[in-house]
Tab-separated table of C-alpha atoms in Angstrom:
chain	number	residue	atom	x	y	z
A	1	UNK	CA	164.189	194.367	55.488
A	2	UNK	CA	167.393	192.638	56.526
A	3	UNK	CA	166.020	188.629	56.952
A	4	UNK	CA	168.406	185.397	57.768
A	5	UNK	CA	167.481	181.682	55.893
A	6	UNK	CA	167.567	179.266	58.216
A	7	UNK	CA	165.965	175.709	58.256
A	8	UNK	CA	165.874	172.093	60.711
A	9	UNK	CA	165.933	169.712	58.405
A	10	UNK	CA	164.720	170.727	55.278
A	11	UNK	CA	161.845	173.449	57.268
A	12	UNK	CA	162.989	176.118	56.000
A	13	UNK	CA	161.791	179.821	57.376
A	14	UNK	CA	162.909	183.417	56.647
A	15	UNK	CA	163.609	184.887	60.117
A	16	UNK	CA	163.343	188.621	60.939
A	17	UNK	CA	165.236	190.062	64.282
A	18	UNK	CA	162.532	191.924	65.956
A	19	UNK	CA	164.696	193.198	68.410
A	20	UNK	CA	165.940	195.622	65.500
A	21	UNK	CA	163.073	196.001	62.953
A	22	UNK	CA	159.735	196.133	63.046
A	23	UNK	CA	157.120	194.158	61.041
A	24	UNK	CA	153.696	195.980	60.624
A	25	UNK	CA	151.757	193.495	58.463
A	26	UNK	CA	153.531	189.841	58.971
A	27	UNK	CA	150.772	187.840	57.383
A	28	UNK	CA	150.954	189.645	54.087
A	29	UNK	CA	155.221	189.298	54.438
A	30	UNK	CA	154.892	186.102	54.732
A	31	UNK	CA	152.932	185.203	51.698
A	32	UNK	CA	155.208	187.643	49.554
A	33	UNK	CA	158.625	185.823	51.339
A	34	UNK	CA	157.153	182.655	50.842
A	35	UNK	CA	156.885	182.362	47.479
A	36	UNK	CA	160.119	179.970	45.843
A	37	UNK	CA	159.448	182.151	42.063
A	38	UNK	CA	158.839	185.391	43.406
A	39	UNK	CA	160.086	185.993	46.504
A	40	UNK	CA	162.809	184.391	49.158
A	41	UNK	CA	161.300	180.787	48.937
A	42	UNK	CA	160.397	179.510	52.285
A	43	UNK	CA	157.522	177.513	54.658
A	44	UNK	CA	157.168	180.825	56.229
A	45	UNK	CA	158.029	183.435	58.239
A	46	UNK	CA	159.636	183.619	61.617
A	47	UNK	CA	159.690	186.696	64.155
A	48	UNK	CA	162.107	186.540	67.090
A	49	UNK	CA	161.506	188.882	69.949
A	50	UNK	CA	161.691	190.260	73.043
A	51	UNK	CA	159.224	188.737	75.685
A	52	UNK	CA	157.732	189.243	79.585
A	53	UNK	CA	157.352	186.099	80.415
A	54	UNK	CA	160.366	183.852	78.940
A	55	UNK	CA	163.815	184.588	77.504
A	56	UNK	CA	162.334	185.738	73.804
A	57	UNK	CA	159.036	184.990	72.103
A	58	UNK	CA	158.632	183.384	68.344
A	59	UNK	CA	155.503	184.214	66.088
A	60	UNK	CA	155.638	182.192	63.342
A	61	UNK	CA	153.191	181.926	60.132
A	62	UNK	CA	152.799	179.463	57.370
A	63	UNK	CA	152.935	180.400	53.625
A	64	UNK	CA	149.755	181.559	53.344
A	65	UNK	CA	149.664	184.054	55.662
A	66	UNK	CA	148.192	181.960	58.818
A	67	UNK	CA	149.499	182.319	62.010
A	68	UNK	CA	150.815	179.100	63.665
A	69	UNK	CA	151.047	178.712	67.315
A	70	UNK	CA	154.032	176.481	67.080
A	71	UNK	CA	156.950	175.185	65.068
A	72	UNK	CA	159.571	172.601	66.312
A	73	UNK	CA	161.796	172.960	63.572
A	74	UNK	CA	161.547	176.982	63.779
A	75	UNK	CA	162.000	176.815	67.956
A	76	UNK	CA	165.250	175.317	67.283
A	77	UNK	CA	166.643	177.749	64.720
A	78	UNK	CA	165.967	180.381	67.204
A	79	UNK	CA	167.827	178.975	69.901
A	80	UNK	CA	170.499	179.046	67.590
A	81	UNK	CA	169.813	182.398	66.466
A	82	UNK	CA	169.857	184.152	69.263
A	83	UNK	CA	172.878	182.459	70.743
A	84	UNK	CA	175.384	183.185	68.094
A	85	UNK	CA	174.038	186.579	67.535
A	86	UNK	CA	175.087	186.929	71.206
A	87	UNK	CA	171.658	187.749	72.456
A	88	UNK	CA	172.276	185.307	75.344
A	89	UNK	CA	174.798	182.842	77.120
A	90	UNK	CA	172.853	180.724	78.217
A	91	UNK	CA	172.582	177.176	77.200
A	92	UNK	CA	169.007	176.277	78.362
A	93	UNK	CA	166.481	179.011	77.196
A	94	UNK	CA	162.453	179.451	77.838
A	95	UNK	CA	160.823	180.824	74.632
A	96	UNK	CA	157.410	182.163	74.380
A	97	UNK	CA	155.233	180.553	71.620
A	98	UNK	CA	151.205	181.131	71.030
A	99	UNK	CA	150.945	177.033	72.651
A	100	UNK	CA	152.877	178.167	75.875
A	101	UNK	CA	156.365	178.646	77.145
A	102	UNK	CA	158.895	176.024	75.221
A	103	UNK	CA	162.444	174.930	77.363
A	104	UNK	CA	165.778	174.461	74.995
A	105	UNK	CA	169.209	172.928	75.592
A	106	UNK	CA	171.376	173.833	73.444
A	107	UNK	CA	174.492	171.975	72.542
A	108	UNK	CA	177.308	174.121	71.581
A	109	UNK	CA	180.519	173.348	70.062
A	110	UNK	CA	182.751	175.732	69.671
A	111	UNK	CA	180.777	178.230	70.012
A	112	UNK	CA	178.657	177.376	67.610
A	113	UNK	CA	175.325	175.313	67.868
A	114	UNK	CA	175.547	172.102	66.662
A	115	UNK	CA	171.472	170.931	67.737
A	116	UNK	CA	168.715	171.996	70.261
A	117	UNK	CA	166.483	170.078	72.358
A	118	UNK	CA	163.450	171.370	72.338
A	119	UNK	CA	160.649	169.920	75.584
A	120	UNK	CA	157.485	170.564	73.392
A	121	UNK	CA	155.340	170.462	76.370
A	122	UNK	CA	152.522	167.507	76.982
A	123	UNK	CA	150.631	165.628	74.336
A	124	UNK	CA	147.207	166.266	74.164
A	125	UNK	CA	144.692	163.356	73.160
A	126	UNK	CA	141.607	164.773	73.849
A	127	UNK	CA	139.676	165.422	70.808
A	128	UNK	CA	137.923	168.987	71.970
A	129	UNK	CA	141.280	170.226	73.163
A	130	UNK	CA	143.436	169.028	69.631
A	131	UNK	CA	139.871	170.501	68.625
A	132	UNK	CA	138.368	167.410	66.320
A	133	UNK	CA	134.702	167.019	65.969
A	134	UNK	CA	134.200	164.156	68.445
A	135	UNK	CA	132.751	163.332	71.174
A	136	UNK	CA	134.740	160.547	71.838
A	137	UNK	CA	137.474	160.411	74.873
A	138	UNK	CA	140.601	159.646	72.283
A	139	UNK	CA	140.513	159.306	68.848
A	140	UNK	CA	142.975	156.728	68.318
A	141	UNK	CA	143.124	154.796	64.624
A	142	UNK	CA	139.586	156.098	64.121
A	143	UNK	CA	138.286	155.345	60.440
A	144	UNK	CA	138.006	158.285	58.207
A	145	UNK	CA	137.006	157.818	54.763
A	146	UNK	CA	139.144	160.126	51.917
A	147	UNK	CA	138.238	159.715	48.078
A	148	UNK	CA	137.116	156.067	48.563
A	149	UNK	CA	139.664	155.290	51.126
A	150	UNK	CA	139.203	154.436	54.860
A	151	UNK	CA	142.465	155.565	56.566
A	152	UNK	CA	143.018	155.295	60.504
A	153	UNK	CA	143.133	158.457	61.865
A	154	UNK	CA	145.005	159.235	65.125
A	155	UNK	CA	144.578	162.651	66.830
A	156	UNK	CA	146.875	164.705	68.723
A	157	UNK	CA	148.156	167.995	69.685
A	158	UNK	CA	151.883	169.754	70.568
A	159	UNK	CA	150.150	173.010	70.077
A	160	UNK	CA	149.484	172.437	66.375
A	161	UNK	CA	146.440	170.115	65.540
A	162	UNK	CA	147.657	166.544	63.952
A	163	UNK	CA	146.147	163.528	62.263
A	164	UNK	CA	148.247	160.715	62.464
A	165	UNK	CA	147.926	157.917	59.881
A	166	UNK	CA	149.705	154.711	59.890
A	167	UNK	CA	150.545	153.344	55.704
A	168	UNK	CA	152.554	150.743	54.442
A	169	UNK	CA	153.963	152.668	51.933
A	170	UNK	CA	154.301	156.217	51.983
A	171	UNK	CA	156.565	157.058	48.968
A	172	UNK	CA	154.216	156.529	46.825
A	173	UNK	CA	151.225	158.959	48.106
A	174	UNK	CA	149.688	161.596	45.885
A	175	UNK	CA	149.671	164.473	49.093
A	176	UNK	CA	149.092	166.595	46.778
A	177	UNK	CA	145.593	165.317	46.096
A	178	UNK	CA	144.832	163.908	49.733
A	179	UNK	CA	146.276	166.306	51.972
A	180	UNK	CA	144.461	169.478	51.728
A	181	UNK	CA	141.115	166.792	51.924
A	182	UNK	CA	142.725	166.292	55.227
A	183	UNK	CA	143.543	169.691	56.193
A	184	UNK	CA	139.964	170.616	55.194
A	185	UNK	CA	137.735	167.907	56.470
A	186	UNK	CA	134.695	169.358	58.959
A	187	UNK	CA	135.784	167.004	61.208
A	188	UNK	CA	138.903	169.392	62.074
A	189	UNK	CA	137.542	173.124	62.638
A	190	UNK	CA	140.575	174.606	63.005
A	191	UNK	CA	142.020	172.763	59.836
A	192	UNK	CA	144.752	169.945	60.613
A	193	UNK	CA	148.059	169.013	60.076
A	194	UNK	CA	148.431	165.367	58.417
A	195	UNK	CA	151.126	162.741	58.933
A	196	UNK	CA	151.113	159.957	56.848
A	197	UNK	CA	153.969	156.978	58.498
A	198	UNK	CA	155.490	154.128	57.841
A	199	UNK	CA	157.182	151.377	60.417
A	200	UNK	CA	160.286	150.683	59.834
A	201	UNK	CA	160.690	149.017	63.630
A	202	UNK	CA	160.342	149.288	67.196
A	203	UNK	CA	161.925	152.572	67.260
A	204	UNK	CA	162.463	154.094	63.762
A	205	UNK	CA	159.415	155.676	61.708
A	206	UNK	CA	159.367	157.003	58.434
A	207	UNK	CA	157.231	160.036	58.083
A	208	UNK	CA	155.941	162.867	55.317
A	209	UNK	CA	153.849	165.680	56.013
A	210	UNK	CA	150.812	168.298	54.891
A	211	UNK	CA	151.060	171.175	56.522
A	212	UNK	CA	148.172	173.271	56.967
A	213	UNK	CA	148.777	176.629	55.212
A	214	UNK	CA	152.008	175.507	53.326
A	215	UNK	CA	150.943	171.941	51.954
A	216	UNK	CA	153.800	169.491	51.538
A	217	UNK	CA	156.985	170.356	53.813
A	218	UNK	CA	160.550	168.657	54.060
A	219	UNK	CA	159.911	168.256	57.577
A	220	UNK	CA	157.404	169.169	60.787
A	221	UNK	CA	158.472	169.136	64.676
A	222	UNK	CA	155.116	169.159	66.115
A	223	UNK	CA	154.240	166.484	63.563
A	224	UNK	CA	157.262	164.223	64.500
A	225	UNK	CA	156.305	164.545	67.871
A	226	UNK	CA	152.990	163.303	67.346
A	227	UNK	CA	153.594	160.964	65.262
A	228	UNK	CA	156.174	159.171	68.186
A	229	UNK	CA	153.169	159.720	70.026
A	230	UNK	CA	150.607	158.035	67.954
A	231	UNK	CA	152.932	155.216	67.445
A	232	UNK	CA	153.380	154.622	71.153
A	233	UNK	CA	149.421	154.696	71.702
A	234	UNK	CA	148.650	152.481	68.378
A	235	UNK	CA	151.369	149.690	70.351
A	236	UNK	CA	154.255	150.193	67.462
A	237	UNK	CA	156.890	152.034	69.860
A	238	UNK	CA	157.039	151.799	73.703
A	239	UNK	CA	156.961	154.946	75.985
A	240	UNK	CA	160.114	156.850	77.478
A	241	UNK	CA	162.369	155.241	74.657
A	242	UNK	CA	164.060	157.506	72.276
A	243	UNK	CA	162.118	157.538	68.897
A	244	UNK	CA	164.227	158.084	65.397
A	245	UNK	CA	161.719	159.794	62.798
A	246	UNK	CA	162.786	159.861	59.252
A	247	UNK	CA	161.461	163.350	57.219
A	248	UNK	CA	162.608	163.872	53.935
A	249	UNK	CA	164.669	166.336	55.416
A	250	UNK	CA	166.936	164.158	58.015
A	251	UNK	CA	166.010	162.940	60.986
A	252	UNK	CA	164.836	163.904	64.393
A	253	UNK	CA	164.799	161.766	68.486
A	254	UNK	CA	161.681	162.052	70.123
A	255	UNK	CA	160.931	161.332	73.326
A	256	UNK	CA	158.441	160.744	74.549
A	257	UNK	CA	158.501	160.411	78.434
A	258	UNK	CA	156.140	158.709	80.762
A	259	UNK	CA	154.532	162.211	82.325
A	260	UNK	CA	153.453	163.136	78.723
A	261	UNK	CA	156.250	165.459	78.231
A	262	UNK	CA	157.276	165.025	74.704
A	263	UNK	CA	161.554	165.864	73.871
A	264	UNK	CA	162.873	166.545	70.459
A	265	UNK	CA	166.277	166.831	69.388
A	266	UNK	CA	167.845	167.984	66.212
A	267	UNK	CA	169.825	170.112	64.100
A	268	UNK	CA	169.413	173.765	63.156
A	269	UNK	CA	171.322	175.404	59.886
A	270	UNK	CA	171.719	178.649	58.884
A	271	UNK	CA	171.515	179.246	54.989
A	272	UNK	CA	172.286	182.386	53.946
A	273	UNK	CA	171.641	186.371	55.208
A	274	UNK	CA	169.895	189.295	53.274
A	275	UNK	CA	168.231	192.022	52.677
A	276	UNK	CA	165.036	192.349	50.511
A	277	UNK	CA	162.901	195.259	49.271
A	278	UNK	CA	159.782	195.408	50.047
């Protein structure tokens, strides 16, 4: 299986060209390709293909074998993928994704793409829709009580589930201990994704993630995105300004603008190509 490395910031995936190969059991890849010992050493798996409705479609799953509905981080690395590999010219592509159609602009140097800007759609607050198990109208710095602790939990959706979660200091968490407590709380059914931030001001946050399905990651799209969002609602950032979020990974600029849309911009790198046995 011929594969390429590529990551945005630090979210790293091993992509397969579906347009040349074909994949017959992608969950159970993905937990062999995952694994940094034994395998390729990745957050997942990434399948680029053909689609009916937009330019090309992405199916993406996390390390365990789960099947995502969106990636940020990945969306970008396949705009770049498919335009050096010559797949298209274009500059502004639609790509099909389990949460909907996504829209990137690509900026090329070059010819070579140097970040992607990715329009992740409208945030969704309402707690059936993110799904949480709520009856409320938002969920918005809600109190959720962890091992002891009462955090404030913020909900939202880019077509991923996130709980948002304002700290003072988030160096210093043990995710390893908290998150999956998080990701498997009853009061998410479909699992979550948890964001634990810090302010640094009006327009800079400092963020780490738990992924559901591939625990602590460099860096999350989706999650950056709701996390600008959750920071606008809780009163910390102001709407239609341009957002830096810090991820251990680098950075990305979120958007987000006063229709709901929600625009993220960053890099995409390519690693390394192969070919593993399997």
């Amino acid at each position: 299986m011929n594969f390429t490395k590529m990551h945005g910031i630090g979210n790293d995936y091993v992509y397969v060209d579906g347009f040349k190969q074909t994949l017959l059991d992608p969950h159970v890849f993905s937990v062999f390709i995952s694994d940094r010992h034994f395998g390729i050493g990745s957050d997942g798996l990434v399948i680029i293909l053909p689609s009916e409705i937009a330019d090309f479609k992405m199916r993406m799953f996390n390390a365990d074998g789960s099947e995502g509905k969106m990636c940020g981080n990945a969306a970008r690395c396949v705009g770049k993928y498919v335009y050096e590999t010559g797949y298209t010219t274009k500059k502004q592509i639609s790509l099909e994704t389990l949460s909907g159609i996504k829209y990137l602009t690509l900026t090329v140097e070059d010819e070579e793409v140097t970040s992607v800007e990715v329009d992740m759609g409208k945030a969704i607050l309402n707690p059936k829709e993110i799904p949480i198990a709520s009856q409320l109208n938002f969920f918005i710095n809600h109190p959720l009580e962890i091992d002891g602790i009462i955090y404030g939990v913020t909900g939202v959706s880019m077509g991923n589930p996130h709980a948002v979660i304002f700290c003072e200091d988030i160096d210093y968490l043990e995710l390893e201990k908290i998150g999956p407590k998080f990701e498997k709380h009853p009061l998410f059914p479909e699992r979550i994704n948890t964001e634990f931030v810090q302010i640094i001001n009006a327009n800079t946050l400092k963020m780490r993630v738990w992924e559901r399905g591939s625990g602590e990651t460099w860096a999350c799209g989706t999650g950056a995105c709701a996390t600008a969002v959750a920071a606008i609602v809780n009163g910390y950032c102001t709407q239609g300004e341009e957002i830096t979020v810090k991820l251990r990974g680098g950075e990305l600029k979120i958007t987000y603008k006063e229709d709901g849309r929600v625009l993220m911009k960053g890099s995409a790198t390519k690693v390394f190509e192969g070919i593993i046995e399997y």
